[in-house]
The first five atom37 places (N, CA, C, CB, O) and aatype in JSON, in Angstrom:
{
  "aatype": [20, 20, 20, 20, 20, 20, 20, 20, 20, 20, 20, 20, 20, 20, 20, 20, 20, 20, 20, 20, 20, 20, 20, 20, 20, 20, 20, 20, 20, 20, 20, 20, 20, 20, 20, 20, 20, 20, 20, 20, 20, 20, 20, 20, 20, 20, 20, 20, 20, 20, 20, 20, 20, 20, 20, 20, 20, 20, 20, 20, 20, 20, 20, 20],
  "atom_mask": [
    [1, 1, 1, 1, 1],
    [1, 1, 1, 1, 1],
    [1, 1, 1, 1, 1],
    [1, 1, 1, 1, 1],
    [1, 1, 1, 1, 1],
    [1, 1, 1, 1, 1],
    [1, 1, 1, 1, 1],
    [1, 1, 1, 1, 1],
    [1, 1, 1, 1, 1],
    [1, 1, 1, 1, 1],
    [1, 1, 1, 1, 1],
    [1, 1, 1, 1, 1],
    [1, 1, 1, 1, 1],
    [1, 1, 1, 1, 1],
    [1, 1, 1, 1, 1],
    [1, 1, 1, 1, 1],
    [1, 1, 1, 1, 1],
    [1, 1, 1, 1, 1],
    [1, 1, 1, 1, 1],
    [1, 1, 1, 1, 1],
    [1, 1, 1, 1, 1],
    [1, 1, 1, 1, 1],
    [1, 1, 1, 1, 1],
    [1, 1, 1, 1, 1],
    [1, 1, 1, 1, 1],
    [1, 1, 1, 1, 1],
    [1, 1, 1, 1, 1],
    [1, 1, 1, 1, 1],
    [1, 1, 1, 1, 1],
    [1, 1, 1, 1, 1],
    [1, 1, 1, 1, 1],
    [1, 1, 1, 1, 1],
    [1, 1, 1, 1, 1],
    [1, 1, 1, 1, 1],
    [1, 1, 1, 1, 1],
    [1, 1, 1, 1, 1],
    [1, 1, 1, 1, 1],
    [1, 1, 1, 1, 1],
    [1, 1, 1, 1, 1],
    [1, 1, 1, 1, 1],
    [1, 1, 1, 1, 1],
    [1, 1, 1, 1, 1],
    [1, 1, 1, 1, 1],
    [1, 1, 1, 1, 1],
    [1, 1, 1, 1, 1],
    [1, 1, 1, 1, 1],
    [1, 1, 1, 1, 1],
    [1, 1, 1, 1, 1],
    [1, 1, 1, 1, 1],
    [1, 1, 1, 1, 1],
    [1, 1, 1, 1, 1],
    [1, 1, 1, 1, 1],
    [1, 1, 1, 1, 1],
    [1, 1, 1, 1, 1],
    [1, 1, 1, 1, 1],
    [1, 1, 1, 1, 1],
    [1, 1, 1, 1, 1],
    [1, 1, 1, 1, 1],
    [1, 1, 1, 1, 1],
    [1, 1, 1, 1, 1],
    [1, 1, 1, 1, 1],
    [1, 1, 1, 1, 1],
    [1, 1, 1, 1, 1],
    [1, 1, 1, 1, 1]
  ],
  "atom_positions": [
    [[0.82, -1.2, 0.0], [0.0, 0.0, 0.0], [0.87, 1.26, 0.0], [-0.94, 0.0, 1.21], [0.73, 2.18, -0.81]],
    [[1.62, 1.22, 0.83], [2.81, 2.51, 1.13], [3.67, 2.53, -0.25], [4.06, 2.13, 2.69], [4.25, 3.59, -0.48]],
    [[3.84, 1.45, -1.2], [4.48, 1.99, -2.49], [3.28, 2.64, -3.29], [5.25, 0.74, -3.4], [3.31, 3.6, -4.06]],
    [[2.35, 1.93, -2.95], [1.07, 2.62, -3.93], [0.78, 4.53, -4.01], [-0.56, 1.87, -3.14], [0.5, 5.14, -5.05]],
    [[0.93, 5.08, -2.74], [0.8, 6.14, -1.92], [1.96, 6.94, -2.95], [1.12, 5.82, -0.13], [1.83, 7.92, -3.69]],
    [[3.18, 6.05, -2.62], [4.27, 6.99, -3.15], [4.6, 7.27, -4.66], [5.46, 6.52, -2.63], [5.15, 8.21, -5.23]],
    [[4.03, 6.09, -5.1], [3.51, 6.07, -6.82], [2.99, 7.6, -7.37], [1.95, 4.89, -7.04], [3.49, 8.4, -8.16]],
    [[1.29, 7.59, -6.27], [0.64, 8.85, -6.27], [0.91, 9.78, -6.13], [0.02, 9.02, -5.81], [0.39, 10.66, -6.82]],
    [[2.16, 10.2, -4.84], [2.48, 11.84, -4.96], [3.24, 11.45, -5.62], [2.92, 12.92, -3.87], [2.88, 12.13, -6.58]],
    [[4.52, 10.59, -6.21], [5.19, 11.22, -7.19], [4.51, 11.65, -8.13], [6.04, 10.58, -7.65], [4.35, 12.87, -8.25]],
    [[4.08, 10.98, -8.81], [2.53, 11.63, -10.34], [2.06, 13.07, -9.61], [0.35, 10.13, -10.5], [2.01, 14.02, -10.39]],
    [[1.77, 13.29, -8.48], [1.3, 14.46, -8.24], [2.23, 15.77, -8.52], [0.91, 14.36, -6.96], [2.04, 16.8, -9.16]],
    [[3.14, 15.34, -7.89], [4.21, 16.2, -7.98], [4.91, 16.69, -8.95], [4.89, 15.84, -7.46], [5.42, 17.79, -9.17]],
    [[4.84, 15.6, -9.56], [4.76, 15.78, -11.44], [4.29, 16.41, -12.16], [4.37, 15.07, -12.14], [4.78, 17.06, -13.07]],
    [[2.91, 16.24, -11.74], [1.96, 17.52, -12.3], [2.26, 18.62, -12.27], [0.88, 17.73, -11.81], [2.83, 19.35, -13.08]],
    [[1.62, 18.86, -10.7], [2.4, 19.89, -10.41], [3.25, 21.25, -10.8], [2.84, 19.43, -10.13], [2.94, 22.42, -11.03]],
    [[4.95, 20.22, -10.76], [6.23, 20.93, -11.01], [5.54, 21.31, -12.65], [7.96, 19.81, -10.83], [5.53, 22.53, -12.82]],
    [[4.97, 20.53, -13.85], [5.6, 20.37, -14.72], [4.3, 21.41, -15.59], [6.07, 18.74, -14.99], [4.51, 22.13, -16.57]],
    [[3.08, 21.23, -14.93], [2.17, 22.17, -15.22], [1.65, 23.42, -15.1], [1.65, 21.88, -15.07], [0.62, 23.91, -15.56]],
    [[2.82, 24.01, -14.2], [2.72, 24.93, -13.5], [3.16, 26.1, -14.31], [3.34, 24.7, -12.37], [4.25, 26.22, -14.86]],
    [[1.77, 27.29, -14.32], [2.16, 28.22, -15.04], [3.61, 29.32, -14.99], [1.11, 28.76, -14.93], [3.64, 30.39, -15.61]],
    [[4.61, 28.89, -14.24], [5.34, 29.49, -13.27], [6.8, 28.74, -13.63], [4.67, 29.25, -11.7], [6.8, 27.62, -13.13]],
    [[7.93, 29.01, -14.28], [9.5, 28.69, -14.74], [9.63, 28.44, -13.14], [10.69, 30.16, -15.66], [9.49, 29.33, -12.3]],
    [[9.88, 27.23, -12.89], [10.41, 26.42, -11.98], [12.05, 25.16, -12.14], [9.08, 25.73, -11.76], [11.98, 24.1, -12.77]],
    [[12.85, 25.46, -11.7], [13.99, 24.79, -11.87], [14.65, 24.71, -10.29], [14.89, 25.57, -13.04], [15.04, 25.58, -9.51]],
    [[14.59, 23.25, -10.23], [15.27, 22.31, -9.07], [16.8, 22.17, -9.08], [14.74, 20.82, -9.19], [17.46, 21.63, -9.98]],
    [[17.33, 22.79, -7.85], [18.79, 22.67, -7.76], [19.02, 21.77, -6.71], [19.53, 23.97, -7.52], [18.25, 21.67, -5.76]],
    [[20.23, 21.0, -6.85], [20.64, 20.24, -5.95], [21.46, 21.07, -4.96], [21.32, 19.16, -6.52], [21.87, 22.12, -5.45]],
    [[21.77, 20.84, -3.72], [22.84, 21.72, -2.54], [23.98, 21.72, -3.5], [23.33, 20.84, -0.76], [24.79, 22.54, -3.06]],
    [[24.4, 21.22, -4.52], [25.73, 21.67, -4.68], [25.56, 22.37, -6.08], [26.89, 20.45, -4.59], [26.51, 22.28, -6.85]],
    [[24.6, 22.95, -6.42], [24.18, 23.46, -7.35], [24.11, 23.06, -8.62], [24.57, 24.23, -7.32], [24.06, 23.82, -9.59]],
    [[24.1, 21.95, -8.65], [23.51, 21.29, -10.04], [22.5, 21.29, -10.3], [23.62, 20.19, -10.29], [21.77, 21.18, -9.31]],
    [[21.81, 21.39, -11.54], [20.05, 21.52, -11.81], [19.93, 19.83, -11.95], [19.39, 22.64, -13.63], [20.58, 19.09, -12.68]],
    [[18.65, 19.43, -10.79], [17.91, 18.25, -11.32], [16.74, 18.09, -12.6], [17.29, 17.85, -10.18], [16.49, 17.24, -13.45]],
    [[16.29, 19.17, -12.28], [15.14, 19.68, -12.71], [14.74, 21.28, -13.57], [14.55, 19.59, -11.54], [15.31, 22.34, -13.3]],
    [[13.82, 21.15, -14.45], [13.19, 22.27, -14.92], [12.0, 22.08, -16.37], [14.49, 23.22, -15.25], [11.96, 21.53, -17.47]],
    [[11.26, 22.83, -15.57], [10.16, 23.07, -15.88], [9.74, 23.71, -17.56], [9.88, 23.87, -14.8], [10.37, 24.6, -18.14]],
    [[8.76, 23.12, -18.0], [8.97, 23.91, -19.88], [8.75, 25.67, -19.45], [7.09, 23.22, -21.52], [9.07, 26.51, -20.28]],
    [[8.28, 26.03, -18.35], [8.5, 27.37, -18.01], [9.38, 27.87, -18.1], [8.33, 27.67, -17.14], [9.73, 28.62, -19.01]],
    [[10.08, 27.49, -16.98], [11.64, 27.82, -17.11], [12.79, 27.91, -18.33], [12.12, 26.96, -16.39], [13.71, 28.67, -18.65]],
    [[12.14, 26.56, -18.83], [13.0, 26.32, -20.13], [13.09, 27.48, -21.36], [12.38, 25.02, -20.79], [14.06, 28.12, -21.78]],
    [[11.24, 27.46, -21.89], [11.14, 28.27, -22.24], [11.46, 30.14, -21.88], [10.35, 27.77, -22.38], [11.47, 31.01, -22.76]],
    [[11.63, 30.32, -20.81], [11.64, 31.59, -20.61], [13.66, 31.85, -20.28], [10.34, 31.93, -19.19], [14.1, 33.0, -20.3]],
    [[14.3, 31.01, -20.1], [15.86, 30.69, -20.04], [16.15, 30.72, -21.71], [16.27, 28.97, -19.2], [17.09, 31.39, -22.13]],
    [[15.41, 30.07, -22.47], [16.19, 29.51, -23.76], [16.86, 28.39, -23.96], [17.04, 30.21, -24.1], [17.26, 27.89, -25.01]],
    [[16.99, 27.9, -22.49], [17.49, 26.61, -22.83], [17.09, 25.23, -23.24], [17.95, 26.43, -22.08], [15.87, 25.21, -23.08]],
    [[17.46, 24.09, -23.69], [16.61, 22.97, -22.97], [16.82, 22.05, -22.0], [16.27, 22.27, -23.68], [17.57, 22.61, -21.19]],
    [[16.6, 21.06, -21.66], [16.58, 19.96, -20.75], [18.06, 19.61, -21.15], [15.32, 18.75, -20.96], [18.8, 19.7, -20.17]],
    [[18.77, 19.19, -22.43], [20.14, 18.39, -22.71], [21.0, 19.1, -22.24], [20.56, 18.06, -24.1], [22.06, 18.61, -21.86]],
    [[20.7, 20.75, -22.12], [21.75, 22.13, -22.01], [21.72, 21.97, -20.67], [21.27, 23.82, -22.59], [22.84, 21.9, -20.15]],
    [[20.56, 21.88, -19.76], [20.79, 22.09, -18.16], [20.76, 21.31, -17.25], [20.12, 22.78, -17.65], [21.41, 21.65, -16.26]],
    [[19.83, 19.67, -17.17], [19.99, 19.04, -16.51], [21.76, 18.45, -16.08], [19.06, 18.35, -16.96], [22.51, 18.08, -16.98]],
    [[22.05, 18.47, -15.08], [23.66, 17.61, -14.68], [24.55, 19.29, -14.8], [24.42, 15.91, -16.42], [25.78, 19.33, -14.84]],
    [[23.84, 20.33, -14.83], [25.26, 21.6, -15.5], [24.58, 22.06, -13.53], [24.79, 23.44, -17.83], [23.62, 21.87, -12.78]],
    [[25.73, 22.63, -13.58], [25.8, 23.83, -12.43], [25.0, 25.05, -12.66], [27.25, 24.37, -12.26], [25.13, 25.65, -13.73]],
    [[23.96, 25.61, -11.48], [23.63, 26.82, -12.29], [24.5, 27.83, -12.21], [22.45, 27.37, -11.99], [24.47, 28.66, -13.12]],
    [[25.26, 27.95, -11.36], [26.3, 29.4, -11.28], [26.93, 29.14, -12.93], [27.93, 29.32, -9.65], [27.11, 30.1, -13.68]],
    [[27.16, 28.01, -13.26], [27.7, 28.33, -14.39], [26.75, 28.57, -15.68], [28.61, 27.34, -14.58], [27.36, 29.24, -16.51]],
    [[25.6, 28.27, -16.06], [24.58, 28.89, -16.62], [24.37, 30.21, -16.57], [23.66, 28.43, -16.24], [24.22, 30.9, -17.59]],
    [[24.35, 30.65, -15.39], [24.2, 32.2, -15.52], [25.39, 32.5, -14.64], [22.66, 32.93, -14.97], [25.11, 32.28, -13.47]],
    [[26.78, 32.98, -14.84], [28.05, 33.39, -14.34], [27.41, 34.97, -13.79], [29.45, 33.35, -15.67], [27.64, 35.5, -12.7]],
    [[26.69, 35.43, -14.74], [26.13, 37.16, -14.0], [25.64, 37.09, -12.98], [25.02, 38.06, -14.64], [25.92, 38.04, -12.24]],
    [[24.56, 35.88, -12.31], [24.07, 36.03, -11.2], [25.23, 35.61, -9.78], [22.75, 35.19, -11.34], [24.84, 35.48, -8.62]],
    [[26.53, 35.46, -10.19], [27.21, 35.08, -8.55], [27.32, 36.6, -7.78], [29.18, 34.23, -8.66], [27.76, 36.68, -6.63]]
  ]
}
C-alpha cells in the first residue's frame, strides 16, 4: 500500500512541477540543476540536454 501512496504523490508532484504556469527549476545543494520546468525552459532559452547535470552558477556566471 505505502508503495502505492508513493507512486501517487510522485505523479502528483509531477503535475504539479511540470504544469505549472510558473519557470520552476530544481537545484541540488551543490548546485547542479535536477530539474526544470517547460517554463523555465522556455523563458531561459534553454533545454533539458543544455541544463539538466550543469551547475547553475555556471549557466548564468552574472548572477554570482
Amino acid at each position: 500500500m505505502a508503495t502505492v501512496r508513493t507512486r501517487a504523490a510522485t505523479t502528483l508532484t509531477d503535475i504539479l512541477f511540470d504544469k505549472s504556469g510558473v519557470g520552476l527549476c530544481l537545484v541540488a545543494p551543490d548546485g547542479t540543476v535536477v530539474r526544470a520546468n517547460a517554463e523555465w525552459l522556455r523563458s531561459t532559452g534553454f533545454t533539458d540536454e543544455q541544463v539538466i547535470g550543469e551547475n547553475i552558477i555556471e549557466l548564468f556566471p552574472s548572477t554570482r
